[in-house]
């Protein structure tokens, strides 16, 4: 009787262990699903917020404030430079409206600092190359090595499958997503596209208001001049 009772106890304990393992797996699966659902809800909310009128007003106020500080005088700067300045200001205002919660907005906000740092580095390199002997070929060698690196990268990109090439292109288009995995790129691209749509809508509305105000101002000044 004793061996049979011990065998039964062993069977019961193994069954209990199996049941506890199953419940643990179920709980883990449930928690993972809940996390995934909450993340999806957060993403859908963040994408939807760009379509609200309140968010558009926040962005338009930030954009108008930023544009007032840009020099748009045609005598001092050329049209392409003005266009570049307006685009940079519009993108920065968009990143501020996103509050740096996304990867693309953080990349836009830090890009100006990186650009300043690169300019300083280029200046130092130029000074170093000018202070060296006139017959030295450090500048040309660095340029040729850079060209070689670019050509190697292009060859590597050509060897990739079509899907990976498209993912890489998409990662380059979305700020801060150059070396990110596909799920992150898709998530950031969805939010970035929604933000850009709102940006276009806001800038179109501002342009229409400005054109309307200038036409009204010209129509009121016409009778005074005559």
mmCIF file of C-alpha atoms in Angstrom:
data_model
loop_
_atom_site.group_PDB
_atom_site.id
_atom_site.type_symbol
_atom_site.label_atom_id
_atom_site.label_comp_id
_atom_site.label_asym_id
_atom_site.label_seq_id
_atom_site.Cartn_x
_atom_site.Cartn_y
_atom_site.Cartn_z
ATOM 1 C CA UNK A 1 0.000 0.000 0.000
ATOM 2 C CA UNK A 2 2.838 2.377 0.823
ATOM 3 C CA UNK A 3 4.509 2.298 -2.635
ATOM 4 C CA UNK A 4 1.181 2.895 -4.365
ATOM 5 C CA UNK A 5 0.374 5.843 -2.081
ATOM 6 C CA UNK A 6 3.825 7.374 -2.686
ATOM 7 C CA UNK A 7 3.376 6.927 -6.468
ATOM 8 C CA UNK A 8 -0.031 8.586 -6.261
ATOM 9 C CA UNK A 9 1.463 11.463 -4.292
ATOM 10 C CA UNK A 10 4.189 11.842 -6.921
ATOM 11 C CA UNK A 11 1.583 11.898 -9.721
ATOM 12 C CA UNK A 12 -0.459 14.511 -7.845
ATOM 13 C CA UNK A 13 2.619 16.699 -7.292
ATOM 14 C CA UNK A 14 3.641 16.476 -10.975
ATOM 15 C CA UNK A 15 0.084 17.343 -12.045
ATOM 16 C CA UNK A 16 0.140 20.280 -9.659
ATOM 17 C CA UNK A 17 3.450 21.454 -11.136
ATOM 18 C CA UNK A 18 2.050 21.133 -14.683
ATOM 19 C CA UNK A 19 -1.039 23.136 -13.699
ATOM 20 C CA UNK A 20 1.059 25.880 -12.071
ATOM 21 C CA UNK A 21 3.256 26.060 -15.186
ATOM 22 C CA UNK A 22 0.155 26.368 -17.370
ATOM 23 C CA UNK A 23 -1.295 29.142 -15.203
ATOM 24 C CA UNK A 24 2.047 30.974 -15.276
ATOM 25 C CA UNK A 25 2.191 30.717 -19.071
ATOM 26 C CA UNK A 26 -1.391 31.925 -19.356
ATOM 27 C CA UNK A 27 -0.705 34.878 -17.054
ATOM 28 C CA UNK A 28 2.464 35.768 -18.972
ATOM 29 C CA UNK A 29 0.644 35.549 -22.299
ATOM 30 C CA UNK A 30 -2.190 37.662 -20.928
ATOM 31 C CA UNK A 31 0.201 40.333 -19.609
ATOM 32 C CA UNK A 32 2.078 40.439 -22.950
ATOM 33 C CA UNK A 33 -1.213 40.826 -24.836
ATOM 34 C CA UNK A 34 -2.356 43.554 -22.437
ATOM 35 C CA UNK A 35 0.940 45.407 -22.868
ATOM 36 C CA UNK A 36 0.681 45.116 -26.645
ATOM 37 C CA UNK A 37 -2.930 46.347 -26.613
ATOM 38 C CA UNK A 38 -2.092 49.285 -24.332
ATOM 39 C CA UNK A 39 0.836 50.205 -26.580
ATOM 40 C CA UNK A 40 -1.422 50.039 -29.655
ATOM 41 C CA UNK A 41 -3.995 52.225 -27.899
ATOM 42 C CA UNK A 42 -1.305 54.751 -26.984
ATOM 43 C CA UNK A 43 -0.025 54.803 -30.570
ATOM 44 C CA UNK A 44 -3.532 55.240 -32.014
ATOM 45 C CA UNK A 45 -4.172 58.064 -29.526
ATOM 46 C CA UNK A 46 -0.891 59.778 -30.443
ATOM 47 C CA UNK A 47 -1.674 59.455 -34.176
ATOM 48 C CA UNK A 48 -5.230 60.712 -33.639
ATOM 49 C CA UNK A 49 -4.090 63.741 -31.602
ATOM 50 C CA UNK A 50 -2.523 65.280 -34.738
ATOM 51 C CA UNK A 51 -5.990 65.389 -36.339
ATOM 52 C CA UNK A 52 -7.574 67.381 -33.486
ATOM 53 C CA UNK A 53 -8.204 71.113 -33.815
ATOM 54 C CA UNK A 54 -6.627 71.795 -30.411
ATOM 55 C CA UNK A 55 -3.307 70.277 -31.529
ATOM 56 C CA UNK A 56 -3.469 72.283 -34.765
ATOM 57 C CA UNK A 57 -3.935 75.502 -32.742
ATOM 58 C CA UNK A 58 -0.999 74.607 -30.483
ATOM 59 C CA UNK A 59 1.227 73.995 -33.501
ATOM 60 C CA UNK A 60 0.066 77.125 -35.360
ATOM 61 C CA UNK A 61 0.811 79.342 -32.331
ATOM 62 C CA UNK A 62 4.294 77.778 -31.967
ATOM 63 C CA UNK A 63 4.911 78.151 -35.711
ATOM 64 C CA UNK A 64 3.836 81.825 -35.867
ATOM 65 C CA UNK A 65 6.003 82.586 -32.832
ATOM 66 C CA UNK A 66 9.003 80.865 -34.452
ATOM 67 C CA UNK A 67 8.438 82.477 -37.879
ATOM 68 C CA UNK A 68 8.414 85.953 -36.327
ATOM 69 C CA UNK A 69 12.071 85.414 -35.360
ATOM 70 C CA UNK A 70 13.168 84.343 -38.873
ATOM 71 C CA UNK A 71 14.745 86.925 -41.173
ATOM 72 C CA UNK A 72 12.647 86.874 -44.384
ATOM 73 C CA UNK A 73 14.035 90.063 -45.912
ATOM 74 C CA UNK A 74 14.728 89.411 -49.660
ATOM 75 C CA UNK A 75 17.570 91.974 -49.707
ATOM 76 C CA UNK A 76 19.595 90.132 -47.040
ATOM 77 C CA UNK A 77 18.936 86.473 -47.960
ATOM 78 C CA UNK A 78 18.080 84.529 -51.131
ATOM 79 C CA UNK A 79 14.768 82.727 -51.774
ATOM 80 C CA UNK A 80 16.200 79.171 -51.374
ATOM 81 C CA UNK A 81 17.823 80.146 -48.068
ATOM 82 C CA UNK A 82 14.550 81.670 -46.862
ATOM 83 C CA UNK A 83 12.657 78.514 -47.853
ATOM 84 C CA UNK A 84 15.183 76.356 -45.995
ATOM 85 C CA UNK A 85 14.891 78.554 -42.904
ATOM 86 C CA UNK A 86 11.069 78.361 -42.948
ATOM 87 C CA UNK A 87 11.193 74.557 -43.369
ATOM 88 C CA UNK A 88 13.618 74.175 -40.453
ATOM 89 C CA UNK A 89 11.468 76.403 -38.231
ATOM 90 C CA UNK A 90 8.284 74.519 -39.207
ATOM 91 C CA UNK A 91 9.900 71.144 -38.435
ATOM 92 C CA UNK A 92 11.289 72.381 -35.116
ATOM 93 C CA UNK A 93 7.872 73.751 -34.103
ATOM 94 C CA UNK A 94 6.372 70.370 -35.005
ATOM 95 C CA UNK A 95 8.937 68.585 -32.813
ATOM 96 C CA UNK A 96 8.154 70.980 -29.934
ATOM 97 C CA UNK A 97 4.425 70.245 -30.399
ATOM 98 C CA UNK A 98 5.251 66.509 -30.122
ATOM 99 C CA UNK A 99 7.014 67.340 -26.789
ATOM 100 C CA UNK A 100 9.935 65.064 -27.701
ATOM 101 C CA UNK A 101 7.900 61.940 -26.926
ATOM 102 C CA UNK A 102 8.732 60.310 -30.265
ATOM 103 C CA UNK A 103 12.099 59.374 -31.743
ATOM 104 C CA UNK A 104 11.612 61.598 -34.819
ATOM 105 C CA UNK A 105 10.810 64.694 -32.714
ATOM 106 C CA UNK A 106 13.892 64.163 -30.516
ATOM 107 C CA UNK A 107 16.041 63.745 -33.637
ATOM 108 C CA UNK A 108 14.775 67.066 -35.074
ATOM 109 C CA UNK A 109 15.370 68.898 -31.783
ATOM 110 C CA UNK A 110 18.955 67.583 -31.468
ATOM 111 C CA UNK A 111 19.844 67.983 -35.175
ATOM 112 C CA UNK A 112 20.697 71.685 -34.773
ATOM 113 C CA UNK A 113 23.176 70.954 -31.970
ATOM 114 C CA UNK A 114 24.762 68.174 -34.068
ATOM 115 C CA UNK A 115 25.012 70.527 -37.060
ATOM 116 C CA UNK A 116 26.830 73.155 -34.956
ATOM 117 C CA UNK A 117 29.213 70.492 -33.657
ATOM 118 C CA UNK A 118 29.945 69.272 -37.221
ATOM 119 C CA UNK A 119 30.610 72.833 -38.399
ATOM 120 C CA UNK A 120 33.075 73.329 -35.557
ATOM 121 C CA UNK A 121 34.798 70.057 -36.445
ATOM 122 C CA UNK A 122 35.055 71.078 -40.140
ATOM 123 C CA UNK A 123 36.502 74.438 -39.109
ATOM 124 C CA UNK A 124 39.133 72.734 -36.944
ATOM 125 C CA UNK A 125 40.021 70.324 -39.764
ATOM 126 C CA UNK A 126 40.397 73.214 -42.222
ATOM 127 C CA UNK A 127 42.630 75.099 -39.812
ATOM 128 C CA UNK A 128 44.726 71.970 -39.228
ATOM 129 C CA UNK A 129 45.083 71.313 -42.980
ATOM 130 C CA UNK A 130 46.009 74.968 -43.692
ATOM 131 C CA UNK A 131 48.593 75.025 -40.873
ATOM 132 C CA UNK A 132 50.232 71.848 -42.243
ATOM 133 C CA UNK A 133 52.661 71.891 -45.201
ATOM 134 C CA UNK A 134 51.192 73.172 -48.527
ATOM 135 C CA UNK A 135 52.213 69.995 -50.347
ATOM 136 C CA UNK A 136 50.243 67.736 -47.995
ATOM 137 C CA UNK A 137 47.274 65.827 -49.407
ATOM 138 C CA UNK A 138 45.318 65.197 -46.199
ATOM 139 C CA UNK A 139 42.154 66.919 -47.491
ATOM 140 C CA UNK A 140 42.123 65.061 -50.802
ATOM 141 C CA UNK A 141 42.837 61.709 -49.136
ATOM 142 C CA UNK A 142 39.993 62.196 -46.618
ATOM 143 C CA UNK A 143 37.641 63.134 -49.481
ATOM 144 C CA UNK A 144 38.623 60.041 -51.487
ATOM 145 C CA UNK A 145 38.179 57.786 -48.428
ATOM 146 C CA UNK A 146 34.730 59.308 -47.862
ATOM 147 C CA UNK A 147 33.799 58.644 -51.496
ATOM 148 C CA UNK A 148 35.055 55.080 -51.163
ATOM 149 C CA UNK A 149 32.898 54.553 -48.051
ATOM 150 C CA UNK A 150 29.804 55.896 -49.852
ATOM 151 C CA UNK A 151 30.398 53.630 -52.869
ATOM 152 C CA UNK A 152 30.851 50.590 -50.591
ATOM 153 C CA UNK A 153 27.598 51.405 -48.761
ATOM 154 C CA UNK A 154 25.774 51.742 -52.086
ATOM 155 C CA UNK A 155 27.080 48.372 -53.237
ATOM 156 C CA UNK A 156 25.977 46.802 -49.958
ATOM 157 C CA UNK A 157 22.524 48.366 -50.313
ATOM 158 C CA UNK A 158 22.197 46.969 -53.862
ATOM 159 C CA UNK A 159 22.942 43.474 -52.599
ATOM 160 C CA UNK A 160 20.092 43.594 -50.062
ATOM 161 C CA UNK A 161 16.625 42.124 -50.785
ATOM 162 C CA UNK A 162 13.904 44.495 -52.045
ATOM 163 C CA UNK A 163 12.002 44.608 -48.722
ATOM 164 C CA UNK A 164 15.139 45.447 -46.711
ATOM 165 C CA UNK A 165 16.052 48.167 -49.221
ATOM 166 C CA UNK A 166 12.600 49.738 -48.826
ATOM 167 C CA UNK A 167 12.838 49.538 -45.026
ATOM 168 C CA UNK A 168 16.248 51.234 -45.182
ATOM 169 C CA UNK A 169 14.871 54.026 -47.411
ATOM 170 C CA UNK A 170 11.925 54.518 -45.039
ATOM 171 C CA UNK A 171 14.323 54.651 -42.077
ATOM 172 C CA UNK A 172 16.268 57.429 -43.819
ATOM 173 C CA UNK A 173 13.109 59.444 -44.513
ATOM 174 C CA UNK A 174 11.936 59.394 -40.885
ATOM 175 C CA UNK A 175 14.268 61.417 -38.606
ATOM 176 C CA UNK A 176 16.126 59.355 -36.007
ATOM 177 C CA UNK A 177 15.170 55.990 -37.554
ATOM 178 C CA UNK A 178 18.178 55.271 -39.787
ATOM 179 C CA UNK A 179 19.395 52.222 -37.809
ATOM 180 C CA UNK A 180 16.154 51.130 -36.146
ATOM 181 C CA UNK A 181 14.295 47.788 -36.546
ATOM 182 C CA UNK A 182 11.187 47.541 -38.742
ATOM 183 C CA UNK A 183 8.525 47.756 -35.941
ATOM 184 C CA UNK A 184 10.072 50.986 -34.601
ATOM 185 C CA UNK A 185 10.358 52.482 -38.116
ATOM 186 C CA UNK A 186 6.717 51.665 -38.919
ATOM 187 C CA UNK A 187 5.489 53.078 -35.593
ATOM 188 C CA UNK A 188 7.515 56.283 -35.966
ATOM 189 C CA UNK A 189 6.608 56.674 -39.666
ATOM 190 C CA UNK A 190 2.871 56.423 -38.895
ATOM 191 C CA UNK A 191 3.110 59.170 -36.264
ATOM 192 C CA UNK A 192 5.446 61.310 -38.413
ATOM 193 C CA UNK A 193 3.131 61.136 -41.454
ATOM 194 C CA UNK A 194 0.125 62.157 -39.307
ATOM 195 C CA UNK A 195 2.159 65.076 -37.904
ATOM 196 C CA UNK A 196 3.276 66.158 -41.414
ATOM 197 C CA UNK A 197 -0.335 66.095 -42.643
ATOM 198 C CA UNK A 198 -1.276 68.408 -39.790
ATOM 199 C CA UNK A 199 1.734 70.624 -40.590
ATOM 200 C CA UNK A 200 0.663 70.996 -44.241
ATOM 201 C CA UNK A 201 -2.910 71.790 -43.176
ATOM 202 C CA UNK A 202 -1.770 74.438 -40.691
ATOM 203 C CA UNK A 203 0.744 76.061 -43.058
ATOM 204 C CA UNK A 204 -1.877 76.187 -45.841
ATOM 205 C CA UNK A 205 -4.328 77.906 -43.464
ATOM 206 C CA UNK A 206 -1.642 80.450 -42.401
ATOM 207 C CA UNK A 207 -0.693 81.129 -46.045
ATOM 208 C CA UNK A 208 -4.350 81.710 -46.956
ATOM 209 C CA UNK A 209 -4.795 84.130 -44.020
ATOM 210 C CA UNK A 210 -1.659 86.058 -45.009
ATOM 211 C CA UNK A 211 -2.661 86.294 -48.679
ATOM 212 C CA UNK A 212 -6.150 87.443 -47.657
ATOM 213 C CA UNK A 213 -4.778 90.116 -45.327
ATOM 214 C CA UNK A 214 -2.334 91.427 -47.964
ATOM 215 C CA UNK A 215 -5.088 91.582 -50.622
ATOM 216 C CA UNK A 216 -7.351 93.449 -48.183
ATOM 217 C CA UNK A 217 -4.543 95.862 -47.312
ATOM 218 C CA UNK A 218 -3.833 96.561 -51.007
ATOM 219 C CA UNK A 219 -7.547 97.094 -51.775
ATOM 220 C CA UNK A 220 -7.914 99.606 -48.908
ATOM 221 C CA UNK A 221 -4.762 101.520 -49.932
ATOM 222 C CA UNK A 222 -5.868 101.900 -53.601
ATOM 223 C CA UNK A 223 -8.547 104.650 -53.076
ATOM 224 C CA UNK A 224 -6.145 106.658 -50.848
ATOM 225 C CA UNK A 225 -3.474 106.757 -53.553
ATOM 226 C CA UNK A 226 -5.982 107.820 -56.259
#
